[in-house]
Coordinates of C-alpha atoms in Angstrom, one line a residue:
Chain B
M936 CA -5.4 -39.0 14.8
F937 CA -7.0 -35.7 16.7
V938 CA -7.2 -32.6 14.1
F939 CA -7.4 -29.1 15.7
S940 CA -8.6 -26.6 13.2
F941 CA -10.2 -23.3 13.7
K942 CA -10.5 -22.6 9.9
K943 CA -12.0 -25.1 7.4
G944 CA -9.3 -25.8 5.1
W945 CA -9.3 -26.4 1.3
N946 CA -8.7 -29.4 -0.7
P947 CA -7.4 -29.8 -3.9
D948 CA -8.9 -33.1 -4.1
G949 CA -10.9 -33.7 -7.1
K950 CA -11.4 -30.1 -7.8
H951 CA -10.2 -28.2 -11.2
C952 CA -7.0 -26.0 -11.1
Y953 CA -6.0 -23.8 -13.5
V954 CA -2.3 -23.1 -12.8
T955 CA -0.8 -20.1 -16.0
G956 CA 2.8 -20.5 -16.0
G957 CA 2.6 -23.5 -15.5
S958 CA 5.5 -25.3 -17.6
S959 CA 8.4 -24.5 -15.8
G960 CA 9.4 -22.6 -12.0
L961 CA 6.6 -22.5 -9.2
G962 CA 4.2 -23.2 -11.9
L963 CA 4.8 -26.3 -12.6
A964 CA 6.3 -27.5 -9.1
L965 CA 3.2 -26.7 -7.9
A966 CA 0.7 -27.8 -10.8
K967 CA 2.6 -31.4 -9.3
I968 CA 1.6 -30.5 -6.0
L969 CA -1.9 -30.9 -6.9
V970 CA -1.7 -33.7 -8.6
A971 CA 0.0 -35.4 -5.9
K972 CA -3.1 -34.2 -3.6
G973 CA -5.6 -35.6 -6.5
A974 CA -7.1 -32.1 -8.6
H975 CA -7.9 -32.1 -12.1
V976 CA -4.8 -29.6 -13.3
S977 CA -4.9 -27.6 -16.6
I978 CA -1.6 -25.7 -16.9
V979 CA -1.2 -23.2 -20.0
A980 CA 2.2 -21.5 -20.9
R981 CA 3.6 -20.6 -24.3
D982 CA 6.3 -22.8 -25.1
Q983 CA 4.8 -26.3 -26.6
A984 CA 8.2 -28.1 -25.7
K985 CA 8.3 -27.4 -22.3
L986 CA 4.5 -27.9 -22.0
D987 CA 5.4 -31.7 -23.0
A988 CA 7.8 -32.4 -20.6
A989 CA 5.6 -30.7 -18.3
L990 CA 2.6 -33.0 -19.1
V991 CA 5.3 -36.1 -18.0
E992 CA 6.0 -34.4 -14.9
M993 CA 2.3 -34.1 -13.8
E994 CA 1.4 -37.9 -14.9
A995 CA 4.0 -39.2 -13.0
A996 CA 2.4 -36.8 -9.4
R997 CA -0.9 -38.9 -10.4
V998 CA -2.6 -40.2 -7.8
S999 CA -6.0 -41.2 -10.1
P1000 CA -6.6 -42.5 -13.1
S1001 CA -9.7 -40.3 -13.5
Q1002 CA -7.8 -37.1 -12.7
K1003 CA -7.8 -35.5 -16.0
L1004 CA -4.5 -33.7 -16.9
Q1005 CA -4.2 -30.8 -19.6
A1006 CA -1.4 -28.4 -20.7
K1007 CA -2.0 -26.0 -23.4
S1008 CA 0.0 -23.2 -25.6
A1009 CA -1.5 -19.8 -24.7
D1010 CA -0.1 -16.7 -24.9
L1011 CA -1.7 -14.4 -21.7
L1012 CA -1.0 -10.4 -22.5
N1013 CA -3.7 -9.5 -24.0
A1014 CA -7.6 -9.5 -23.0
T1015 CA -8.6 -11.9 -25.7
A1016 CA -6.0 -14.3 -25.7
S1017 CA -6.6 -14.8 -21.7
T1018 CA -10.0 -15.5 -22.2
A1019 CA -9.9 -17.8 -25.2
A1020 CA -6.9 -19.7 -22.7
L1021 CA -9.5 -20.0 -20.5
E1022 CA -12.2 -21.3 -22.3
A1023 CA -10.4 -23.7 -24.3
V1024 CA -8.5 -25.2 -20.3
C1025 CA -12.6 -25.2 -19.8
E1026 CA -14.1 -27.4 -22.5
L1027 CA -12.6 -31.1 -20.6
Y1028 CA -15.9 -29.4 -17.7
D1029 CA -18.4 -28.4 -20.8
G1030 CA -17.4 -24.7 -20.2
E1031 CA -17.7 -24.6 -16.3
A1032 CA -15.4 -22.2 -14.5
P1033 CA -12.3 -23.3 -12.5
D1034 CA -12.6 -24.0 -8.9
A1035 CA -9.0 -22.5 -8.4
V1036 CA -6.7 -19.8 -10.3
F1037 CA -3.4 -19.8 -9.6
T1038 CA -1.7 -16.9 -11.9
C1039 CA 1.9 -17.9 -12.1
A1040 CA 2.6 -16.4 -15.5
G1041 CA 5.5 -13.6 -15.5
S1042 CA 9.2 -12.3 -15.9
S1043 CA 11.1 -9.9 -15.0
K1044 CA 14.4 -8.0 -16.7
P1045 CA 16.4 -6.1 -14.6
M1046 CA 18.0 -3.0 -15.7
F1047 CA 18.7 0.5 -14.6
F1048 CA 15.6 2.9 -15.1
V1049 CA 18.5 5.3 -16.4
E1050 CA 19.1 1.9 -19.6
M1051 CA 15.0 1.7 -20.4
T1052 CA 13.6 1.9 -23.0
E1053 CA 9.7 2.8 -24.0
Q1054 CA 9.4 -0.7 -24.6
D1055 CA 11.3 -2.3 -21.6
M1056 CA 8.6 0.2 -19.8
K1057 CA 5.9 -1.4 -21.6
D1058 CA 7.6 -5.2 -20.6
G1059 CA 8.2 -4.6 -17.8
M1060 CA 3.8 -4.1 -17.0
D1061 CA 2.7 -6.8 -19.7
Y1062 CA 4.8 -9.3 -18.3
G1063 CA 4.7 -8.5 -14.4
Y1064 CA 0.8 -7.0 -14.1
W1065 CA -1.4 -8.0 -17.4
V1066 CA 0.0 -11.3 -17.8
Q1067 CA -1.5 -12.4 -14.7
A1068 CA -4.7 -9.6 -14.3
W1069 CA -6.2 -10.7 -18.1
T1070 CA -6.5 -14.3 -16.6
V1071 CA -8.1 -12.6 -13.0
W1072 CA -10.6 -10.3 -15.8
A1073 CA -11.4 -13.4 -17.8
V1074 CA -12.3 -16.1 -14.7
T1075 CA -14.4 -13.4 -12.7
K1076 CA -16.4 -12.5 -15.7
M1077 CA -16.9 -16.3 -15.7
L1078 CA -17.6 -17.0 -12.5
V1079 CA -20.1 -14.3 -11.5
K1080 CA -21.8 -15.6 -15.2
Q1081 CA -21.8 -18.6 -14.2
K1082 CA -22.7 -17.9 -10.6
K1083 CA -20.1 -20.5 -9.8
R1084 CA -19.3 -20.3 -5.8
G1085 CA -16.9 -20.8 -3.7
A1086 CA -14.0 -20.3 -6.0
K1087 CA -10.6 -19.4 -4.8
I1088 CA -7.9 -16.7 -7.1
C1089 CA -4.4 -16.4 -6.5
M1090 CA -2.4 -13.8 -8.4
V1091 CA 1.5 -14.1 -7.9
S1092 CA 3.1 -11.0 -7.0
S1093 CA 6.8 -11.3 -5.2
M1094 CA 8.4 -9.6 -2.6
L1095 CA 9.2 -6.4 -4.9
G1096 CA 5.3 -6.1 -4.7
L1097 CA 5.9 -5.0 -1.3
M1098 CA 9.0 -3.2 -1.4
S1099 CA 11.7 -2.1 -3.7
F1100 CA 15.6 -1.3 -4.7
A1101 CA 17.7 -0.3 -7.8
G1102 CA 17.5 -2.4 -10.9
Y1103 CA 13.5 -3.5 -10.4
A1104 CA 11.6 -0.1 -12.4
S1105 CA 9.9 -1.9 -15.0
Y1106 CA 9.1 -5.0 -12.6
A1107 CA 8.0 -3.6 -8.9
P1108 CA 5.2 -1.0 -10.6
A1109 CA 3.9 -4.3 -12.0
K1110 CA 3.8 -6.4 -8.6
H1111 CA 2.6 -3.1 -6.4
A1112 CA -0.2 -3.3 -9.3
L1113 CA -1.1 -6.8 -8.5
R1114 CA -1.4 -6.2 -5.2
G1115 CA -3.6 -3.8 -5.5
L1116 CA -5.7 -5.4 -8.2
A1117 CA -6.1 -8.4 -5.1
D1118 CA -6.8 -6.1 -2.4
T1119 CA -10.1 -4.3 -4.7
L1120 CA -10.8 -7.7 -5.5
Q1121 CA -10.2 -8.7 -1.4
S1122 CA -13.3 -6.8 -1.2
E1123 CA -15.6 -6.8 -4.6
F1124 CA -15.9 -10.4 -4.5
M1125 CA -17.7 -10.7 -0.9
L1126 CA -20.6 -10.1 -3.4
Y1127 CA -19.9 -13.4 -5.1
D1128 CA -18.2 -15.6 -2.7
I1129 CA -14.8 -15.8 -4.7
E1130 CA -11.7 -15.8 -2.8
S1131 CA -9.0 -13.0 -3.3
Q1132 CA -5.2 -14.2 -2.9
I1133 CA -1.5 -13.2 -3.1
F1134 CA 1.5 -14.5 -2.6
F1135 CA 4.7 -12.7 -2.4
P1136 CA 7.8 -14.7 -2.9
P1137 CA 11.4 -14.3 -2.5
T1138 CA 14.0 -15.0 -5.1
I1139 CA 12.7 -18.3 -6.6
Y1140 CA 15.5 -20.6 -8.0
S1141 CA 13.7 -21.3 -11.4
P1142 CA 14.4 -20.6 -15.4
G1143 CA 13.3 -17.1 -14.7
Y1144 CA 15.8 -16.4 -12.5
V1145 CA 18.5 -18.0 -14.3
T1146 CA 17.8 -15.6 -17.5
E1147 CA 16.5 -12.7 -15.2
N1148 CA 20.7 -12.7 -14.0
K1149 CA 21.4 -12.6 -17.5
T1150 CA 20.8 -9.0 -17.1
K1151 CA 21.1 -8.4 -13.7
P1152 CA 23.6 -5.3 -12.9
D1153 CA 26.2 -6.6 -10.6
V1154 CA 25.7 -4.1 -7.7
I1155 CA 21.7 -6.0 -8.2
K1156 CA 23.1 -8.8 -7.2
K1157 CA 25.1 -7.6 -4.2
I1158 CA 21.7 -6.3 -2.6
E1159 CA 19.7 -9.3 -2.7
G1160 CA 22.2 -11.3 -1.0
T1161 CA 20.4 -11.3 2.1
D1162 CA 17.5 -12.8 0.2
E1163 CA 18.4 -16.5 0.7
G1164 CA 15.6 -17.4 -2.2
L1165 CA 14.0 -20.7 -2.4
T1166 CA 13.4 -23.8 -4.5
P1167 CA 10.1 -23.8 -6.8
E1168 CA 8.9 -26.7 -4.6
Q1169 CA 9.7 -25.0 -1.2
A1170 CA 7.8 -21.8 -2.9
A1171 CA 4.9 -23.9 -4.0
E1172 CA 4.4 -25.5 -0.4
G1173 CA 4.4 -22.2 0.8
M1174 CA 2.1 -21.0 -1.7
L1175 CA -0.4 -24.0 -1.2
K1176 CA 0.1 -23.8 2.5
G1177 CA -1.7 -20.2 2.7
F1178 CA -4.0 -20.6 -0.1
V1179 CA -5.6 -23.9 1.5
R1180 CA -5.5 -21.7 4.5
G1181 CA -7.1 -18.7 3.2
D1182 CA -4.2 -16.0 3.9
N1183 CA -5.4 -13.0 1.6
H1184 CA -1.7 -12.2 2.1
I1185 CA 0.8 -15.3 1.1
S1186 CA 4.3 -15.3 1.9
A1187 CA 6.6 -18.4 2.9
D1188 CA 9.9 -17.1 4.0
L1189 CA 10.7 -15.0 7.1
L1190 CA 12.3 -12.2 4.8
T1191 CA 8.7 -11.2 3.3
D1192 CA 6.9 -11.9 6.3
I1193 CA 8.7 -9.0 8.1
F1194 CA 8.1 -7.1 5.1
R1195 CA 4.9 -8.1 4.3
A1196 CA 3.8 -7.3 8.1
G1197 CA 5.5 -4.2 7.5
T1198 CA 3.5 -3.1 4.3
R1199 CA 0.4 -5.0 4.7
G1200 CA -2.4 -2.0 4.2
S1201 CA -6.1 -3.7 4.4
A1202 CA -5.3 -7.2 4.5
P1203 CA -6.0 -9.0 7.1
R1204 CA -3.6 -10.3 9.6
V1205 CA -2.1 -13.9 8.7
N1206 CA -1.2 -14.8 12.3
F1207 CA -2.0 -11.5 15.1
V1208 CA 0.8 -12.4 17.4
F1209 CA 3.9 -13.5 15.2
E1210 CA 3.6 -10.4 12.7
A1211 CA 3.4 -7.9 15.7
I1212 CA 6.9 -9.4 16.2
Y1213 CA 7.5 -8.9 12.5
D1214 CA 6.4 -5.6 12.5
F1215 CA 9.2 -5.0 15.4
I1216 CA 12.2 -6.0 13.1
S1217 CA 10.8 -4.4 10.5
Y1218 CA 10.1 -1.4 12.5
V1219 CA 13.5 -1.3 14.1
S1220 CA 15.5 -3.2 11.1
L1221 CA 14.1 -0.7 7.9
H1222 CA 13.3 2.2 9.5
G1223 CA 16.2 2.7 13.1
S1224 CA 18.3 4.9 11.4
T1225 CA 15.7 7.5 10.2
F1226 CA 14.8 10.0 13.1
V1227 CA 13.0 13.1 11.7
L1228 CA 11.9 14.7 15.3
Chain U
M941 CA 13.3 35.4 14.8
F942 CA 14.8 31.6 15.4
V943 CA 14.4 28.8 13.5
F944 CA 15.6 25.7 14.5
S945 CA 15.9 23.2 11.6
F946 CA 17.8 19.4 11.9
K947 CA 17.0 19.3 7.7
K948 CA 18.1 22.2 5.1
G949 CA 14.7 22.5 3.2
W950 CA 14.0 23.3 -0.6
N951 CA 13.0 26.7 -1.9
P952 CA 11.1 27.1 -4.9
D953 CA 12.0 30.6 -4.9
G954 CA 13.9 31.2 -8.3
K955 CA 13.5 27.6 -9.6
H956 CA 11.7 26.1 -12.9
C957 CA 9.1 23.9 -11.3
Y958 CA 7.3 21.4 -14.1
V959 CA 3.8 20.5 -13.3
T960 CA 1.8 17.9 -15.1
G961 CA -1.7 18.0 -15.0
G962 CA -1.1 21.9 -14.0
S963 CA -4.6 23.3 -15.1
S964 CA -7.0 22.1 -12.5
G965 CA -7.8 20.4 -9.0
L966 CA -4.5 19.7 -7.3
G967 CA -1.7 20.5 -9.7
L968 CA -3.3 23.8 -10.6
A969 CA -3.5 24.4 -6.9
L970 CA 0.6 23.5 -6.6
A971 CA 1.5 25.9 -9.1
K972 CA -0.4 28.9 -7.8
I973 CA 1.6 28.1 -4.4
L974 CA 4.6 27.9 -6.5
V975 CA 4.1 31.0 -8.4
A976 CA 3.3 33.1 -4.8
K977 CA 6.7 31.5 -3.6
G978 CA 8.7 33.4 -6.4
A979 CA 9.6 29.9 -9.1
H980 CA 8.8 29.8 -12.6
V981 CA 6.0 27.6 -13.7
S982 CA 5.4 25.4 -16.0
I983 CA 2.5 23.7 -16.4
V984 CA 1.2 21.2 -18.8
A985 CA -2.5 19.5 -19.8
R986 CA -4.6 18.5 -22.3
D987 CA -7.4 21.4 -22.7
Q988 CA -6.3 24.6 -24.2
A989 CA -9.4 26.4 -22.4
K990 CA -8.6 25.1 -19.3
L991 CA -4.6 26.0 -19.3
D992 CA -5.5 29.4 -20.5
A993 CA -7.6 30.1 -17.4
A994 CA -5.4 28.7 -14.9
L995 CA -2.8 31.0 -16.3
V996 CA -4.3 33.9 -15.8
E997 CA -5.0 32.4 -11.8
M998 CA -1.2 31.6 -11.9
E999 CA -0.3 35.0 -13.4
A1000 CA -2.6 36.8 -10.2
A1001 CA -0.2 34.9 -7.6
R1002 CA 3.2 36.2 -9.9
V1003 CA 5.1 38.4 -7.0
S1004 CA 8.3 39.1 -9.3
P1005 CA 7.9 40.3 -13.1
S1006 CA 11.3 38.3 -13.8
Q1007 CA 9.1 35.1 -12.8
K1008 CA 8.9 32.9 -16.0
L1009 CA 5.1 31.4 -16.1
Q1010 CA 3.9 29.4 -18.5
A1011 CA 1.1 26.6 -20.1
K1012 CA 0.8 24.4 -22.5
S1013 CA -1.4 21.9 -24.1
A1014 CA -0.3 17.9 -24.3
D1015 CA -1.2 14.2 -23.9
L1016 CA 0.9 12.1 -21.8
L1017 CA 0.4 9.0 -22.6
N1018 CA 3.3 7.5 -24.2
A1019 CA 6.7 8.7 -23.7
T1020 CA 7.2 10.0 -26.9
A1021 CA 4.2 12.9 -26.4
S1022 CA 5.9 13.0 -23.1
T1023 CA 9.5 13.6 -24.0
A1024 CA 7.9 16.6 -26.4
A1025 CA 5.9 18.2 -23.9
L1026 CA 8.8 18.3 -21.3
E1027 CA 11.6 19.8 -24.0
A1028 CA 9.0 21.9 -25.3
V1029 CA 8.9 23.4 -22.0
C1030 CA 12.2 23.8 -21.1
E1031 CA 12.9 25.7 -24.6
L1032 CA 12.8 29.1 -22.4
Y1033 CA 15.7 27.3 -20.3
D1034 CA 18.2 26.7 -23.4
G1035 CA 16.9 22.5 -22.5
E1036 CA 18.2 22.6 -19.4
A1037 CA 16.0 20.2 -17.0
P1038 CA 13.6 21.2 -14.9
D1039 CA 14.7 21.3 -10.8
A1040 CA 11.3 19.9 -9.2
V1041 CA 8.8 17.7 -11.1
F1042 CA 5.3 17.2 -9.4
T1043 CA 3.7 14.6 -11.8
C1044 CA 0.1 15.5 -10.9
A1045 CA -2.1 14.4 -14.3
G1046 CA -4.0 11.3 -13.8
S1047 CA -7.5 10.6 -13.8
S1048 CA -10.0 7.5 -12.1
K1049 CA -13.1 5.8 -13.3
P1050 CA -15.0 4.2 -10.5
M1051 CA -17.0 0.7 -11.3
F1052 CA -17.1 -2.9 -10.5
F1053 CA -14.3 -5.0 -11.7
V1054 CA -17.0 -7.0 -13.6
E1055 CA -18.2 -4.9 -15.0
M1056 CA -15.2 -3.7 -16.8
T1057 CA -14.0 -3.7 -20.7
E1058 CA -11.0 -4.1 -21.6
Q1059 CA -10.5 -0.7 -22.3
D1060 CA -11.5 0.5 -19.0
M1061 CA -8.8 -1.8 -17.4
K1062 CA -6.5 -0.7 -20.0
D1063 CA -7.5 3.3 -19.3
G1064 CA -7.4 2.7 -15.8
M1065 CA -2.8 1.7 -16.6
D1066 CA -2.7 4.8 -18.4
Y1067 CA -4.5 7.6 -16.7
G1068 CA -3.8 6.2 -13.1
Y1069 CA 0.2 5.4 -14.1
W1070 CA 1.7 5.8 -17.5
V1071 CA 0.7 8.9 -17.5
Q1072 CA 3.1 10.1 -14.8
A1073 CA 5.4 6.9 -15.2
W1074 CA 6.7 8.8 -18.7
T1075 CA 7.1 12.4 -17.6
V1076 CA 9.6 10.8 -15.0
W1077 CA 11.1 8.5 -17.0
A1078 CA 11.9 11.4 -19.6
V1079 CA 13.0 13.9 -17.0
T1080 CA 15.5 11.5 -15.1
K1081 CA 16.8 10.3 -19.3
M1082 CA 17.4 14.5 -19.2
L1083 CA 18.9 14.7 -15.9
V1084 CA 21.6 12.3 -16.5
K1085 CA 22.2 13.3 -19.8
Q1086 CA 22.7 16.6 -18.4
K1087 CA 24.7 15.6 -15.1
K1088 CA 22.1 18.2 -13.3
R1089 CA 22.7 17.4 -9.6
G1090 CA 19.9 18.6 -6.7
A1091 CA 16.5 18.2 -8.7
K1092 CA 13.8 16.9 -6.7
I1093 CA 10.7 14.7 -8.6
C1094 CA 7.3 13.7 -6.9
M1095 CA 4.7 11.3 -8.1
V1096 CA 0.7 11.7 -7.2
S1097 CA -0.3 8.5 -6.4
S1098 CA -3.3 7.8 -3.5
M1099 CA -4.4 7.0 -0.6
L1100 CA -5.7 4.0 -3.1
G1101 CA -2.0 3.0 -4.0
L1102 CA -1.2 2.2 0.2
M1103 CA -4.6 -0.2 0.5
S1104 CA -7.7 -0.6 -2.0
F1105 CA -11.4 -1.6 -1.9
A1106 CA -14.4 -2.1 -4.4
G1107 CA -14.7 -0.1 -7.2
Y1108 CA -11.3 0.5 -8.4
A1109 CA -9.9 -2.4 -9.9
S1110 CA -8.6 -0.7 -12.5
Y1111 CA -7.7 2.4 -10.4
A1112 CA -5.6 1.1 -7.0
P1113 CA -3.4 -0.9 -9.0
A1114 CA -1.9 2.4 -11.2
K1115 CA -1.8 3.9 -7.9
H1116 CA 0.4 1.1 -6.7
A1117 CA 2.8 0.6 -9.5
L1118 CA 3.5 4.2 -9.0
R1119 CA 4.8 3.6 -5.4
G1120 CA 6.4 0.2 -6.9
L1121 CA 8.2 3.1 -9.3
A1122 CA 9.0 5.6 -6.8
D1123 CA 10.6 3.7 -4.3
T1124 CA 12.5 1.7 -6.6
L1125 CA 13.9 5.1 -8.1
Q1126 CA 14.5 6.1 -4.0
S1127 CA 17.4 3.7 -4.4
E1128 CA 18.2 4.6 -7.8
F1129 CA 18.5 8.1 -7.9
M1130 CA 21.1 7.8 -4.7
L1131 CA 23.7 7.8 -8.0
Y1132 CA 22.8 10.6 -9.8
D1133 CA 21.7 13.2 -6.6
I1134 CA 17.7 13.3 -7.8
E1135 CA 15.3 12.7 -4.5
S1136 CA 12.0 10.4 -6.1
Q1137 CA 9.2 11.3 -3.6
I1138 CA 6.0 10.6 -3.6
F1139 CA 2.8 11.9 -2.2
F1140 CA -0.4 9.6 -1.3
P1141 CA -3.9 12.3 -1.0
P1142 CA -6.8 11.5 0.1
T1143 CA -10.2 12.4 -1.9
I1144 CA -9.7 15.6 -3.3
Y1145 CA -12.8 17.7 -4.1
S1146 CA -11.9 19.1 -7.4
P1147 CA -13.7 18.7 -11.0
G1148 CA -11.9 15.6 -11.7
Y1149 CA -13.5 14.4 -8.3
V1150 CA -16.8 15.4 -9.4
T1151 CA -16.3 13.6 -13.1
E1152 CA -15.4 10.1 -11.1
N1153 CA -18.0 10.1 -8.7
K1154 CA -20.6 10.3 -12.0
T1155 CA -19.9 6.8 -12.7
K1156 CA -18.9 5.6 -9.1
P1157 CA -21.4 2.8 -7.2
D1158 CA -23.8 4.0 -4.5
V1159 CA -22.0 1.8 -2.4
I1160 CA -18.9 3.0 -2.7
K1161 CA -19.8 6.7 -1.7
K1162 CA -20.5 5.1 1.2
I1163 CA -17.4 3.4 2.0
E1164 CA -15.7 6.4 1.1
G1165 CA -17.7 8.4 3.6
T1166 CA -15.0 8.0 6.3
D1167 CA -12.6 9.6 4.1
E1168 CA -13.4 13.6 4.9
G1169 CA -11.0 14.8 1.9
L1170 CA -9.4 17.6 1.2
T1171 CA -9.7 21.2 -1.0
P1172 CA -6.7 20.9 -3.6
E1173 CA -5.4 24.0 -1.8
Q1174 CA -5.0 21.7 1.0
A1175 CA -3.3 19.0 -0.6
A1176 CA -1.5 20.8 -2.3
E1177 CA -0.1 22.7 0.8
G1178 CA 0.5 19.2 1.9
M1179 CA 1.8 18.1 -0.5
L1180 CA 4.7 20.8 -0.8
K1181 CA 5.0 21.1 3.1
G1182 CA 6.3 17.0 2.8
F1183 CA 8.4 18.1 -0.8
V1184 CA 10.1 20.7 1.0
R1185 CA 10.7 18.6 4.1
G1186 CA 12.6 15.8 1.8
D1187 CA 9.6 13.4 2.7
N1188 CA 9.9 10.4 0.7
H1189 CA 6.3 9.0 1.4
I1190 CA 4.1 12.1 1.6
S1191 CA 0.7 12.2 3.4
A1192 CA -1.4 15.2 4.3
D1193 CA -4.1 14.0 6.6
L1194 CA -4.3 11.7 9.3
L1195 CA -6.4 9.1 7.9
T1196 CA -3.5 8.7 5.0
D1197 CA -1.0 8.6 7.9
I1198 CA -2.3 5.8 9.1
F1199 CA -2.4 3.8 6.1
R1200 CA 1.3 5.5 5.5
A1201 CA 2.7 4.1 8.6
G1202 CA 1.1 0.7 8.2
T1203 CA 2.1 -0.1 4.6
R1204 CA 5.8 1.8 4.4
G1205 CA 8.0 -1.0 3.3
S1206 CA 11.1 -0.1 2.9
A1207 CA 10.3 3.5 2.8
P1208 CA 12.5 5.5 5.3
R1209 CA 9.9 7.0 8.3
V1210 CA 9.0 10.5 8.6
N1211 CA 8.4 10.5 12.2
F1212 CA 10.0 8.5 14.2
V1213 CA 7.6 9.2 17.4
F1214 CA 4.1 9.7 15.8
E1215 CA 4.5 6.5 13.8
A1216 CA 4.5 4.2 16.4
I1217 CA 1.3 5.3 16.9
Y1218 CA 0.1 5.4 13.7
D1219 CA 1.3 2.5 13.5
F1220 CA -0.5 1.0 16.6
I1221 CA -4.0 2.5 15.3
S1222 CA -3.8 0.5 11.9
Y1223 CA -3.1 -2.4 13.9
V1224 CA -5.3 -2.1 16.1
S1225 CA -8.1 -0.8 13.8
L1226 CA -7.5 -2.3 10.8
H1227 CA -6.6 -6.1 11.9
G1228 CA -7.8 -6.0 15.2
S1229 CA -11.3 -8.2 14.5
T1230 CA -9.1 -11.3 12.5
F1231 CA -7.0 -13.6 14.5
V1232 CA -5.5 -16.4 13.1
L1233 CA -3.6 -18.2 15.5

C-alpha cells in the first residue's frame, strides 16, 4: 500500500498512555481505542465501581497479552493528589513518566450567573480547570526531571473554551483558562521536546452530559440546539486523529472548526485552505449583523 | 459643531464609577480621567498609603465641588471581601449600585512553568482572575436585586487573554478565563440591561510592570520586544474610548487589535472594515508559515 504523508504520525502501539477521567464518556472511549491500537493504558477517576467496569471494557479491547492495563481511583483537584495519582500509575514502569497524557477529567454545572453561589463559581474552576491543570503540572515536572523527550500532553477544553453564552459563567472561564495554559506551554515545551495539545469538543452525549442537563435552564438547551453533538466514541476518534497529526488545537466537528478558525490566536493553523473558508463563514455568520463604521 | 454618530455614547458626568485596583497604574489613570469628566469616583486597592496618594491626584483632577471622591482599602480575593468592599463604597449612595464598574485590580508574576510551585499557580488565578471575578459577581447580584438598568461592567484582561507564550502559565489562563466570563455575561446580561465589556491591554508601563520584570526571565523580555507598550494614561484613554462606544471587546493598540481580530470568537466585531484587514494580517503573519494540507 502506498502511504503518502507530510508529517510523521504518532503510534500508540507499545506506548504508556495516561488518561484521566478515564472511567466514562470521552476518557473511557479514548482509553478503549488506545488499547485496541496496542497501547499500555492507565486510567484514573474517582468512582471505584465505574473504574472496575471500565477496566472490563478495556480488557475486552486488548490486542496483546503484554499490554499493561490499570485503573486507579484518585481525586485530581489539587497538586498533591494529582502528583500522587501520576506516581501511582507510573509504578508499573519503574517510575518512568508516561509517553502520552490525556486529561479528560472534568464536569460542568450550567446555571445562570446571578443564581451562582461562591461555591458554584469555585467548583466551576476546580472541575473545569484545576482537575486537568494539576496533572499537566505534575507530568511536566516529572518529564523534565527525567529528561524524557518526545512526550505528548493533550488537555480537553470545550467549544466553550473558544466562545461562550448564557449558562456557562463558571465553566467557560475554566475552559478558556485551559486554552491559555495549553498555548503558553506550546511555546515553553519547545525547550524540552514535549508537545502541548488541546481538544475543543462540542457537546458529547456522555454520562456527564446527562448530569449537567439536570440543572441546565431550558433557554440554554434551546441555544445549544444548533450543536448536534457527538457520541463519546466519535469525539475520541476525532481527538486522537488530531493528536496523532500533532495539531496544537484539535477539533472534531464542523461547528467547532468554525469557532476554532475564528479564535485561533497564536496557535498554528491546522489546514490553511479549509480554515480560510471557515474564517469566512465565522466572519459572516457570527459578525455579519454587527456593522459599526 | 456638527457631530455625527451612529451610536449613543456614554457620559461619565454625574455617574458613580467604581474602579478596583484604582491606586496605581491603569486603574489610577482611569480614575483621574473619569474625575476630570465629572464622574463620582470610588477606588479600592489594598495599600492605604497608595490610596491616600491616589486620592490627592484625583482631587487635583476634580471639576466640580459636588463630585464624590473616595478611596477605600480592601482585599478582593474572595467573594465576601469583594462584596464588603462594594457595599462600603455604595454607602455614600444609600446602598445604590454603581453606574459603571471597572475591575482593574490584578498582578502577574512571569516565570517558567517547570519552576512554578503550587502556590505560584494558585496565585496566578487569584491575582489574575478571582480578584476581578468576585467583584463582577457581587456587582451583578446587587444590580439585579435592585433592578437597576443601564449599568456597565468592564473587566481588564490582557493581550495574554487572546494568545500566550512562554512565561505566562499562571497568568494567561486567568486572563483567558476573564474573557470566558465576559463573553458569557454579554449574553446573560441582556436579560437585565447590563453591559459586559472587557479590555485587552498590551504591556502597560506601570508600577506592576516594574514588579513583574523583577522575576521575568530574559528570554521572555526578548519575546516581548515586539510589544511597544502603552503608558497607563494611554491605556486608560483607549479603554474608556471603547467603553463609551460600547465595544464588548476593547483594545487600544494595533498589535492587540490584530490578535483580537484573529481570536474574537462570538464577540461582535468592533469595526467591520478594519477587522477584515487585521484578520488578513493576523492570518498571514501568525500562520503563514504553517502549511498542513
